[in-house]
CSV table of C-alpha atoms and ligand atoms in Angstrom, one decimal:
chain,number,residue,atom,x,y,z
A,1,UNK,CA,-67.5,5.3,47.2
A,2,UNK,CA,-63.9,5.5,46.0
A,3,UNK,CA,-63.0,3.0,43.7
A,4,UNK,CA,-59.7,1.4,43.8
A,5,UNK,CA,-57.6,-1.5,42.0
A,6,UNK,CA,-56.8,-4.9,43.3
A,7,UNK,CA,-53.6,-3.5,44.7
A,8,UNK,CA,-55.7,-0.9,46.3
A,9,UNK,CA,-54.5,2.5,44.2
A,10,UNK,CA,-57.0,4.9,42.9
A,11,UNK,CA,-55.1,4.7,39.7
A,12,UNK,CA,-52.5,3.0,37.6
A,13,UNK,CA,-51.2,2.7,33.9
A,14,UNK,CA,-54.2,1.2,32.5
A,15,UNK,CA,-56.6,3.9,33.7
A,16,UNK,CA,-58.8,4.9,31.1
A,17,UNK,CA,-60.0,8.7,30.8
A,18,UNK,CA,-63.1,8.0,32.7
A,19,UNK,CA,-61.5,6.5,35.9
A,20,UNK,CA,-58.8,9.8,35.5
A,21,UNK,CA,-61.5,12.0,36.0
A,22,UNK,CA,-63.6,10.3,38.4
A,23,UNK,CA,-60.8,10.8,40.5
A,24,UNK,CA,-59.9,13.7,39.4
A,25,UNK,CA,-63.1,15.4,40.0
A,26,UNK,CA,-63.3,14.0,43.9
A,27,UNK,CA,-59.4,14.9,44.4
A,28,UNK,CA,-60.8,18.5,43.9
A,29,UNK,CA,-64.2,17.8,45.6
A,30,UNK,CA,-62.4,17.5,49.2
A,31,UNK,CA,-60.3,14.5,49.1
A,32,UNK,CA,-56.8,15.9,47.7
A,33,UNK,CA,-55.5,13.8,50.6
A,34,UNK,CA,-55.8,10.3,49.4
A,35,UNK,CA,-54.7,10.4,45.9
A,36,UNK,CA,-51.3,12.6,46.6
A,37,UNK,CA,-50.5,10.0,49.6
A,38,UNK,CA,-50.8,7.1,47.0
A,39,UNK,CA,-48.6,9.2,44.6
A,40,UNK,CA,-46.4,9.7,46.8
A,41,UNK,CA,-45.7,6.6,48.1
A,42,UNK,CA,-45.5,5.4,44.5
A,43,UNK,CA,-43.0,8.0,43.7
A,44,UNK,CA,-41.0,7.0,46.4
A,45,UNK,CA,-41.1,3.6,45.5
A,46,UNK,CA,-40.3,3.9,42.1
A,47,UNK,CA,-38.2,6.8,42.5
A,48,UNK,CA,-36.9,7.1,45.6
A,49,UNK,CA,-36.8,10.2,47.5
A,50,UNK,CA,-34.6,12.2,45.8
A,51,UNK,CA,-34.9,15.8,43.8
A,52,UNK,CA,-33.4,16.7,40.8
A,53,UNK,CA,-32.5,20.4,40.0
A,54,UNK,CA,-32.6,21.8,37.1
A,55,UNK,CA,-31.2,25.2,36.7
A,56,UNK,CA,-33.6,27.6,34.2
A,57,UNK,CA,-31.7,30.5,32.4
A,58,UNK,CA,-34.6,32.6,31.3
A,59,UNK,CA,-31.9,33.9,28.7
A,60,UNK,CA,-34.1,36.2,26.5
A,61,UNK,CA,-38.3,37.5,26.0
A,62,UNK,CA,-38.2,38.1,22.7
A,63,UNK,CA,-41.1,36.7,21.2
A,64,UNK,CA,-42.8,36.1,17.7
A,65,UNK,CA,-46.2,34.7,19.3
A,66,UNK,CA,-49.0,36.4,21.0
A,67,UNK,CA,-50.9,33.9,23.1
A,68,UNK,CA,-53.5,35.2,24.7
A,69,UNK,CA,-52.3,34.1,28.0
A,70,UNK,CA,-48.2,34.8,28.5
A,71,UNK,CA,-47.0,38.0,29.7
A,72,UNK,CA,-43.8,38.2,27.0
A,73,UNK,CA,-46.8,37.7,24.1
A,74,UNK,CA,-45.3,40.4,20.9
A,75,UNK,CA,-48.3,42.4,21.6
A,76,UNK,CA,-47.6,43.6,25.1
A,77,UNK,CA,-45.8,46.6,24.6
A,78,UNK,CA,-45.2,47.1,28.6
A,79,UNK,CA,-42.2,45.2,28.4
A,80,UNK,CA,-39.2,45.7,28.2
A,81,UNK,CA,-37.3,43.1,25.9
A,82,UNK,CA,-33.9,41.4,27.0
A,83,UNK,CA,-31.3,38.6,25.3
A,84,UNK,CA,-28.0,37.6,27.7
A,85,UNK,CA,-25.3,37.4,26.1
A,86,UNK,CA,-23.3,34.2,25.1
A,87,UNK,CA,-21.0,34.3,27.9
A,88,UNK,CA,-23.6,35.6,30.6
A,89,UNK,CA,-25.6,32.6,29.0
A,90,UNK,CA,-22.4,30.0,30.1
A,91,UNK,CA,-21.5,31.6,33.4
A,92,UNK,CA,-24.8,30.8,34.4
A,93,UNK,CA,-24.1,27.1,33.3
A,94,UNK,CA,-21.0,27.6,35.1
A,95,UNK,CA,-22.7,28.4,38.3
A,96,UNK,CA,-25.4,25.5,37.8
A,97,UNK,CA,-22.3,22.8,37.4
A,98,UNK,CA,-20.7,24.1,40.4
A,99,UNK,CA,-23.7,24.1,42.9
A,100,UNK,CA,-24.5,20.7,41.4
A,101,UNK,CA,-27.6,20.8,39.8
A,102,UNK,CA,-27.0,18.3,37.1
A,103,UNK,CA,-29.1,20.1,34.6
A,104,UNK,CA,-30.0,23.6,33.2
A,105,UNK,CA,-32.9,24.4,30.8
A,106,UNK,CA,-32.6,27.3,28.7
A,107,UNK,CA,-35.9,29.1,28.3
A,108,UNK,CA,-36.9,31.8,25.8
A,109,UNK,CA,-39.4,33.7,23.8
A,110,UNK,CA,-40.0,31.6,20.6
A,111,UNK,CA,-37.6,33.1,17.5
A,112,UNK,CA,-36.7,31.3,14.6
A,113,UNK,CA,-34.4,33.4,12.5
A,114,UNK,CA,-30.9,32.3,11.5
A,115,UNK,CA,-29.0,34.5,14.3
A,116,UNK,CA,-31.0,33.7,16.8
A,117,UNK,CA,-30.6,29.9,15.9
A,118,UNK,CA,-27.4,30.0,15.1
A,119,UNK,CA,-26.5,32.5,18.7
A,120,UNK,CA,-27.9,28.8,20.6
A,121,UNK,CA,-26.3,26.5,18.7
A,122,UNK,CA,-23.0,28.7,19.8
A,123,UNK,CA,-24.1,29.3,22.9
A,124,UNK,CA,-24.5,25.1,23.2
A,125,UNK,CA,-21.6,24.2,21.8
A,126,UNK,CA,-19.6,26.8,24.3
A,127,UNK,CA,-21.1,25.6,27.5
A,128,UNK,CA,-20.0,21.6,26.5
A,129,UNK,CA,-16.6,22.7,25.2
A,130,UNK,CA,-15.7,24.6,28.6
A,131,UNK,CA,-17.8,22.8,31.3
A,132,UNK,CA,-16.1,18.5,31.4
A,133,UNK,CA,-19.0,17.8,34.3
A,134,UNK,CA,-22.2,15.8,32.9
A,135,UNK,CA,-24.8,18.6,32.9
A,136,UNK,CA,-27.9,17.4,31.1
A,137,UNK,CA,-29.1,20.3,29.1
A,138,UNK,CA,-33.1,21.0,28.3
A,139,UNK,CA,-34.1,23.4,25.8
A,140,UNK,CA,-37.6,25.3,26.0
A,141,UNK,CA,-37.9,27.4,23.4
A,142,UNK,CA,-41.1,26.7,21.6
A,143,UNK,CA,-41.8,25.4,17.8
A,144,UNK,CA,-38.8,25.2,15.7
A,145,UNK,CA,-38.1,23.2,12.2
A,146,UNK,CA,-36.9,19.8,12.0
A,147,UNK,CA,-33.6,21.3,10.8
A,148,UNK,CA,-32.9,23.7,13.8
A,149,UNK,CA,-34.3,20.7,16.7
A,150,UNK,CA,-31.4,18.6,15.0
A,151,UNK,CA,-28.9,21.4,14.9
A,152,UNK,CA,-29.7,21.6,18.5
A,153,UNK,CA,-29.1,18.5,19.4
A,154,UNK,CA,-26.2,18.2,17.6
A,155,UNK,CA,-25.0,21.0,19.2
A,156,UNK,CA,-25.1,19.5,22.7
A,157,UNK,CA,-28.6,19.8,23.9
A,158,UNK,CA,-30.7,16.1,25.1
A,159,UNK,CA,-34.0,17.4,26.3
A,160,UNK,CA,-36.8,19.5,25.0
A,161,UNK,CA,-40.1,20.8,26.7
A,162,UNK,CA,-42.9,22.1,24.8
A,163,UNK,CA,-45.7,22.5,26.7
A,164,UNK,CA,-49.0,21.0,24.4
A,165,UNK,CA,-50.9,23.7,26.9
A,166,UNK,CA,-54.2,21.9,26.3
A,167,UNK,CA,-54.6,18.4,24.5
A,168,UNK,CA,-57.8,19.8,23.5
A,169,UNK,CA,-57.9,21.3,20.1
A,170,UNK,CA,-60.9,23.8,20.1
A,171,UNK,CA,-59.2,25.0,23.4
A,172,UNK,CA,-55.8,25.2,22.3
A,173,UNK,CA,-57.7,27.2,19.5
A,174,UNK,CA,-59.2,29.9,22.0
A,175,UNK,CA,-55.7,30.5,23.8
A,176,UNK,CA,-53.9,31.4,20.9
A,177,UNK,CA,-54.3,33.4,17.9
A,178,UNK,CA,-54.3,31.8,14.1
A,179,UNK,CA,-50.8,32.0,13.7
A,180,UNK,CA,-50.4,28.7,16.0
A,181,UNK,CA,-51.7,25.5,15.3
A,182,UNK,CA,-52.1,22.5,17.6
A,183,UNK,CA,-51.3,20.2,14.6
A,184,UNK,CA,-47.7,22.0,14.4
A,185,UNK,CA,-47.1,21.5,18.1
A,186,UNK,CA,-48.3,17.7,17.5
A,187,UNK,CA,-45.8,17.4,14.6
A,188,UNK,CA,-42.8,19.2,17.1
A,189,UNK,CA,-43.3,16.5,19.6
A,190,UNK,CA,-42.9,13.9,17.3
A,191,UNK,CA,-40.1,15.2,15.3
A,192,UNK,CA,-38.5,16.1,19.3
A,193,UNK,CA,-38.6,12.5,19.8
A,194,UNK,CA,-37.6,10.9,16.5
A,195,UNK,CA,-34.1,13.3,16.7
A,196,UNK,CA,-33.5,11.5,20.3
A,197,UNK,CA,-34.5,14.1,22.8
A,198,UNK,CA,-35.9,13.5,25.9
A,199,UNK,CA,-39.2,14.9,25.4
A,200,UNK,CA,-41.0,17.0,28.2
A,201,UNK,CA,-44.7,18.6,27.5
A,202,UNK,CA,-47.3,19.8,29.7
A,203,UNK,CA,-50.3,21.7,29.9
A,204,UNK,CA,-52.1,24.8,31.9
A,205,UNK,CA,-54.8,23.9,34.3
A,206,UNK,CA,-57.6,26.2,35.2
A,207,UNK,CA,-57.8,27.7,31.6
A,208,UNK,CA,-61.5,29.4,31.2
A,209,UNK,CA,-63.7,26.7,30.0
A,210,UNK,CA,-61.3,23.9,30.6
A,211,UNK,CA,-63.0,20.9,32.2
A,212,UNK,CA,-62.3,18.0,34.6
A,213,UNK,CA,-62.9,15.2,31.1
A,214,UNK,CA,-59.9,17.6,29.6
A,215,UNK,CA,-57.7,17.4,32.2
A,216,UNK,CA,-58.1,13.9,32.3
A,217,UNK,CA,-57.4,13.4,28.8
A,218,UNK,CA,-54.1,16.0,29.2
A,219,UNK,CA,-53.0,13.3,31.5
A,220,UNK,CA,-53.8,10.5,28.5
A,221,UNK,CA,-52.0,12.2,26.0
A,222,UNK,CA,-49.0,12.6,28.1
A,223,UNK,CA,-49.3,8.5,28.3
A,224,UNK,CA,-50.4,8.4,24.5
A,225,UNK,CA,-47.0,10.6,23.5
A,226,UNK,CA,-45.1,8.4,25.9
A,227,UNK,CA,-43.5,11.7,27.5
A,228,UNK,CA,-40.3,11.5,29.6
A,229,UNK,CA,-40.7,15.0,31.5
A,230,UNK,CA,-43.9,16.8,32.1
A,231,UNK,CA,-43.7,19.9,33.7
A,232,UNK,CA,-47.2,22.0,34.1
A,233,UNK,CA,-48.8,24.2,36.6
A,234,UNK,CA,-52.0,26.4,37.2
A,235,UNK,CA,-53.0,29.4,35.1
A,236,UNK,CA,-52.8,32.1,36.4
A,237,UNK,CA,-53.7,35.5,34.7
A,238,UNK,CA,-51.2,38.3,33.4
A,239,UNK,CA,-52.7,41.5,33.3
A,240,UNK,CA,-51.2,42.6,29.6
A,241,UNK,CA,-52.7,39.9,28.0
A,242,UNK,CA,-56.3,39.7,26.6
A,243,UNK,CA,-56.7,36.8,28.8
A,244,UNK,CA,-55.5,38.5,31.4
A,245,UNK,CA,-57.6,41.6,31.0
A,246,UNK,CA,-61.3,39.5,30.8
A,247,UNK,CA,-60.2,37.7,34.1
A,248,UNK,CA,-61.7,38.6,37.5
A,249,UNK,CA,-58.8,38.9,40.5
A,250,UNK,CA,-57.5,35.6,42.0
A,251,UNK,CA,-58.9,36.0,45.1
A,252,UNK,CA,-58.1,33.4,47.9
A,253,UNK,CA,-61.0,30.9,47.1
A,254,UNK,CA,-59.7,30.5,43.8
A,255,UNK,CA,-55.8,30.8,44.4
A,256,UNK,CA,-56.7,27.5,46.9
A,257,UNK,CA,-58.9,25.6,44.4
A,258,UNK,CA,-56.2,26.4,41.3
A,259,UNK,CA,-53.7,24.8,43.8
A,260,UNK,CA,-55.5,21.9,44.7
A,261,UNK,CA,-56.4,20.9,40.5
A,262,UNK,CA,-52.5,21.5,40.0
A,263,UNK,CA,-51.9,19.3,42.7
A,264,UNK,CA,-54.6,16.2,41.7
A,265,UNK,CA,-53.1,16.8,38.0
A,266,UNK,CA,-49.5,15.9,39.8
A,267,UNK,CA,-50.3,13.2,41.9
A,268,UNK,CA,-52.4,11.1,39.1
A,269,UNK,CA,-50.3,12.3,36.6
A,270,UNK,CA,-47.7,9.8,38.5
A,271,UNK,CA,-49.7,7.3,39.1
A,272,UNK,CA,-50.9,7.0,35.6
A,273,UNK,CA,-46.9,7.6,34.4
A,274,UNK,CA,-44.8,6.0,36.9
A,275,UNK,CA,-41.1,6.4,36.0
A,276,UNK,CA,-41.4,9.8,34.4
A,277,UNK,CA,-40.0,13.2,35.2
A,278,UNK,CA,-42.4,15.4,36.9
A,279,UNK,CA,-41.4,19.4,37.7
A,280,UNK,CA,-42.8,21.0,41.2
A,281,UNK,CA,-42.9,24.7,39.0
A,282,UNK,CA,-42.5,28.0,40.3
A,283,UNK,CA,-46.2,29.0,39.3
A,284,UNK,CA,-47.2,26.9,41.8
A,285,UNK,CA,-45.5,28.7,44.8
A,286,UNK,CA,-46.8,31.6,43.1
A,287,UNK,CA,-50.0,30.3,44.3
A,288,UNK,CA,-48.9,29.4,47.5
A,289,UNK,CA,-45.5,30.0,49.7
A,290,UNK,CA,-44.8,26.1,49.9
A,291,UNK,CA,-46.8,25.5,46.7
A,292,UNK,CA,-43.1,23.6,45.1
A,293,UNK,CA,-42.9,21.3,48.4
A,294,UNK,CA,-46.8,20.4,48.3
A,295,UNK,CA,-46.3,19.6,44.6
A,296,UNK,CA,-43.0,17.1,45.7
A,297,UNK,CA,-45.0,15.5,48.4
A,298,UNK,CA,-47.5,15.3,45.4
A,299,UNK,CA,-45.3,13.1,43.3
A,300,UNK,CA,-43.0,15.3,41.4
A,301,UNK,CA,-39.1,15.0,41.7
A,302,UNK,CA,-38.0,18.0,39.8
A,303,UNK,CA,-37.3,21.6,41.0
A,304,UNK,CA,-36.2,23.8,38.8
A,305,UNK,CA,-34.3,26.9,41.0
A,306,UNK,CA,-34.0,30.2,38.9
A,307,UNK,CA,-30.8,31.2,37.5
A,308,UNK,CA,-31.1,34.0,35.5
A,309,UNK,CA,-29.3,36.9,36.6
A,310,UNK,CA,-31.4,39.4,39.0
A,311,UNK,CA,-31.6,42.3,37.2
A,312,UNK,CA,-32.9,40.3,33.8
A,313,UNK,CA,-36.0,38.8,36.0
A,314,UNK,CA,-38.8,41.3,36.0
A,315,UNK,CA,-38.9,41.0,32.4
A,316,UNK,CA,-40.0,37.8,32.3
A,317,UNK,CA,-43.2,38.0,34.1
A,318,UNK,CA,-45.2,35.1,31.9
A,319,UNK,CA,-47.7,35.7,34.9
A,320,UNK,CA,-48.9,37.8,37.6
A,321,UNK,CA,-46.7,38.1,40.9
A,322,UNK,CA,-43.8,35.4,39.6
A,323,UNK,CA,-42.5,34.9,42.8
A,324,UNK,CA,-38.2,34.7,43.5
A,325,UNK,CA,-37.8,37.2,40.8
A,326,UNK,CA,-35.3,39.4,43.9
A,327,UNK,CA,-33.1,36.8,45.0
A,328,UNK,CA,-29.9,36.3,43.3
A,329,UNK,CA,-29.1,32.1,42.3
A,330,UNK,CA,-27.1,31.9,45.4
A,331,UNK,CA,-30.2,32.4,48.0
A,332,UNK,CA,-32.1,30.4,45.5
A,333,UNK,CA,-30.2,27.7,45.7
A,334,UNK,CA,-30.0,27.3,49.8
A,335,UNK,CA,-34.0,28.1,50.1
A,336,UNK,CA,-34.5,25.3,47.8
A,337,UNK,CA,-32.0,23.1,49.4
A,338,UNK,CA,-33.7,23.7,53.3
A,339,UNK,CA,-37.1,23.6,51.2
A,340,UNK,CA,-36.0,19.5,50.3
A,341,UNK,CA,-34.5,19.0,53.7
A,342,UNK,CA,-37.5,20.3,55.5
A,343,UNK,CA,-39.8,17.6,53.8
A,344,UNK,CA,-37.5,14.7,54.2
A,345,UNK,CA,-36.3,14.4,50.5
A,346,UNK,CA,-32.4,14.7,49.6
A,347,UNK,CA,-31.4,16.4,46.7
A,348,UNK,CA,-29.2,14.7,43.7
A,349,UNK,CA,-25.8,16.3,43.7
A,350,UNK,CA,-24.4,16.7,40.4
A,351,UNK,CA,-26.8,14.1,38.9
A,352,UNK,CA,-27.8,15.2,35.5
A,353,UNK,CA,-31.0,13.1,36.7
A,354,UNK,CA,-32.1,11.4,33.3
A,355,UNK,CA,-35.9,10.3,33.3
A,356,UNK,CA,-36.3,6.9,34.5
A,357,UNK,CA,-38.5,6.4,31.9
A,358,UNK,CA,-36.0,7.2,29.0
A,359,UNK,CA,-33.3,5.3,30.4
A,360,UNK,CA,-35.9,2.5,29.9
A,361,UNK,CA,-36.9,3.1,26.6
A,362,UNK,CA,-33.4,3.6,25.1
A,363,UNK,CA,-32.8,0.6,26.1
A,364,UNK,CA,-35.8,-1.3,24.5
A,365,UNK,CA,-35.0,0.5,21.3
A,366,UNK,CA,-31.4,-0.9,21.8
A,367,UNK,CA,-32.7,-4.3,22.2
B,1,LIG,N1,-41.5,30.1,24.3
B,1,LIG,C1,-41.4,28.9,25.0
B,1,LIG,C2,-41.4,29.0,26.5
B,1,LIG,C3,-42.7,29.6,27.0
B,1,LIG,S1,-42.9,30.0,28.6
B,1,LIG,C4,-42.5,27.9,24.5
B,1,LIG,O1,-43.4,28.4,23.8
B,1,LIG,O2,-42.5,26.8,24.8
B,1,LIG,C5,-43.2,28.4,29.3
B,1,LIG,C6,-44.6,28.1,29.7
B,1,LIG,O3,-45.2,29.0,30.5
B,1,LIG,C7,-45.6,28.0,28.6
B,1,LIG,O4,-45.5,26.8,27.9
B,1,LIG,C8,-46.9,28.1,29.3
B,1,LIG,O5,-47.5,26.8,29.6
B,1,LIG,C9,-46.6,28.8,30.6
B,1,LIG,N2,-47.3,30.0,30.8
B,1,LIG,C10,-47.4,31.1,29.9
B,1,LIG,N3,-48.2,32.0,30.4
B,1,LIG,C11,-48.8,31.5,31.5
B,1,LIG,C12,-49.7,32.0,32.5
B,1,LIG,N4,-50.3,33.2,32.3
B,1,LIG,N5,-50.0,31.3,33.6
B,1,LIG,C13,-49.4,30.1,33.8
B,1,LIG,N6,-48.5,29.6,32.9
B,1,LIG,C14,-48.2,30.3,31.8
């Protein structure tokens, strides 16, 4: 039997671990149906039914990491690496503030030496001096110092997603090599949030030997860091990558069941979080062609249209068969906008569309 609260939802913000994955584990069983109806509603409720877009300039895949899942890892020497320049970087800002998207995130290989540094912080600065419109401005760029996050933010950037991949530890330890520690990305979080960002994480579901009591504590520790944006999505294997290599073919079995866990994690992901941001990402249309609409009528409110120009998007393959990687920002952003209509959502024009959830908590910490 299902078992439900007094106000008849599956979950809510005092779930504990154990309730996440009993529900969870039958979400994936068969009954996907009732928990992303409840979330739904509940985002709709708290929420609204509106869709933010976000922008995402995948500006450069130069990388100092090798995780043993992602496609731009150092090690793969099939690719071929790219940076945009500063003022390709602001033209696509440009374009983003003009088709009103509200918001752009800036995604790249992880780097930490001074030019690279220093080429953002210009590159942030530039886009606030010449664009007057509010454009809320998320940075995703992996583990920096304390010193660069504030340069950053001084600099004009207010949000900053770094993906925990897996609140488990030993896990986290498996996926990557030595060189990163789940400690350090613990410590970035914090520091993130201390400077004033609005602080996004996520995780990957469907990593080899993750389990349903994991992703049921991934959810917990997004409650437990008090995240304002989570963005996360199914794994999906890139061929050059160990990972990748050890992994049998997605065949359709497995592309469905992948879609249905990244689904559960969305829909009790807002039940558990309420008035956070949640993105519907591109991996999961990857998976399926209406993957991003299922994930919005799952309870996420973000989509986050590619901007990066064409002939820079085969290079940043962080996965097998990334889908929209032909289709300049213009077609993007008209697929995506009939992709909201057809579901009965309306997208936020211009909003920068701050987390719900940050708006409230600035203003406790005002108090
Ligand atoms: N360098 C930045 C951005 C990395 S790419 C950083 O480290 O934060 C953004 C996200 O893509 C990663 O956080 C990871 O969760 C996801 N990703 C990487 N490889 C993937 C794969 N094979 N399948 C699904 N998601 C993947």
């Amino acid at each position: 039997m299902t078992r439900t609260d007094d106000t008849g939802l599956l979950l809510n913000q005092d779930s504990d671990v154990a309730e996440i994955a009993g529900v969870l584990r039958r979400a994936m069983d068969g009954d996907l149906c009732t928990l992303t109806k409840q979330a739904y509603l509940a985002k709709s409720r708290e929420l609204g039914r509106e869709v933010f877009f976000r922008g995402i300039v995948e500006f450069s895949n130069r990388c100092r990491r090798n995780c043993r899942y992602c496609g731009i890892r150092r090690g793969n020497r099939d690719v071929e690496r790219y940076c945009l320049s500063l003022d390709e970087i602001v033209d696509c800002a440009r374009f983003a503030a003009q088709a009103g998207y509200g918001s752009i995130v800036l995604q790249s290989g992880e780097r930490i030496d001074r030019q690279y540094v220093g080429f953002v912080e210009d590159v942030l600065r530039k886009i606030r001096e010449s664009i007057s419109a509010p454009l809320g401005i998320t940075l995703s760029m992996g583990e920096q110092s304390g010193g660069t996050y504030r340069r950053w933010f001084e600099a004009g950037a207010d949000r900053y997603l770094l993906r925990i991949e897996t609140s488990n530890p030993a896990l986290f330890a498996a996926i990557h090599t030595s060189e990163s520690r789940f400690e350090d990305r613990l410590e970035c979080l914090r520091t993130l949030r201390d400077i004033g960002y609005q602080v996004g994480t996520g995780v990957m579901i469907g990593l080899p030997g993750q389990t349903v009591e994991d992703l049921a504590r991934d959810i917990d520790f997004f409650r437990r860091i008090d995240a304002d944006m989570i963005g996360m999505g199914p794994y999906v294997p890139h061929d050059g990558t160990p990972m990748g290599r050890m992994a049998d073919p997605l065949d359709d079995m497995r592309r469905q069941r992948l879609l249905d866990a990244g689904l559960a994690m969305i829909a009790a992901t807002r039940l558990v979080l309420l008035d956070i941001n949640i993105a519907a990402t591109t991996v999961m249309q990857a998976l399926s062609p209406v993957g991003r609409e299922l994930a919005l009528l799952a309870g996420a409110n973000v989509l986050m249209p590619n901007i990066t120009p064409v002939r820079y998007r085969a290079s940043y393959q962080i996965y097998n068969d990334k889908p929209c990687i032909d289709e300049n920002a213009d077609q993007c952003r008209s697929c995506l906008e009939r992709r909201v209509t057809m579901i009965g959502e309306t997208t936020a024009d211009g909003n920068p569309g701050n987390p719900l959830h940050f708006t409230r908590r600035s203003g406790r910490t005002r108090d």
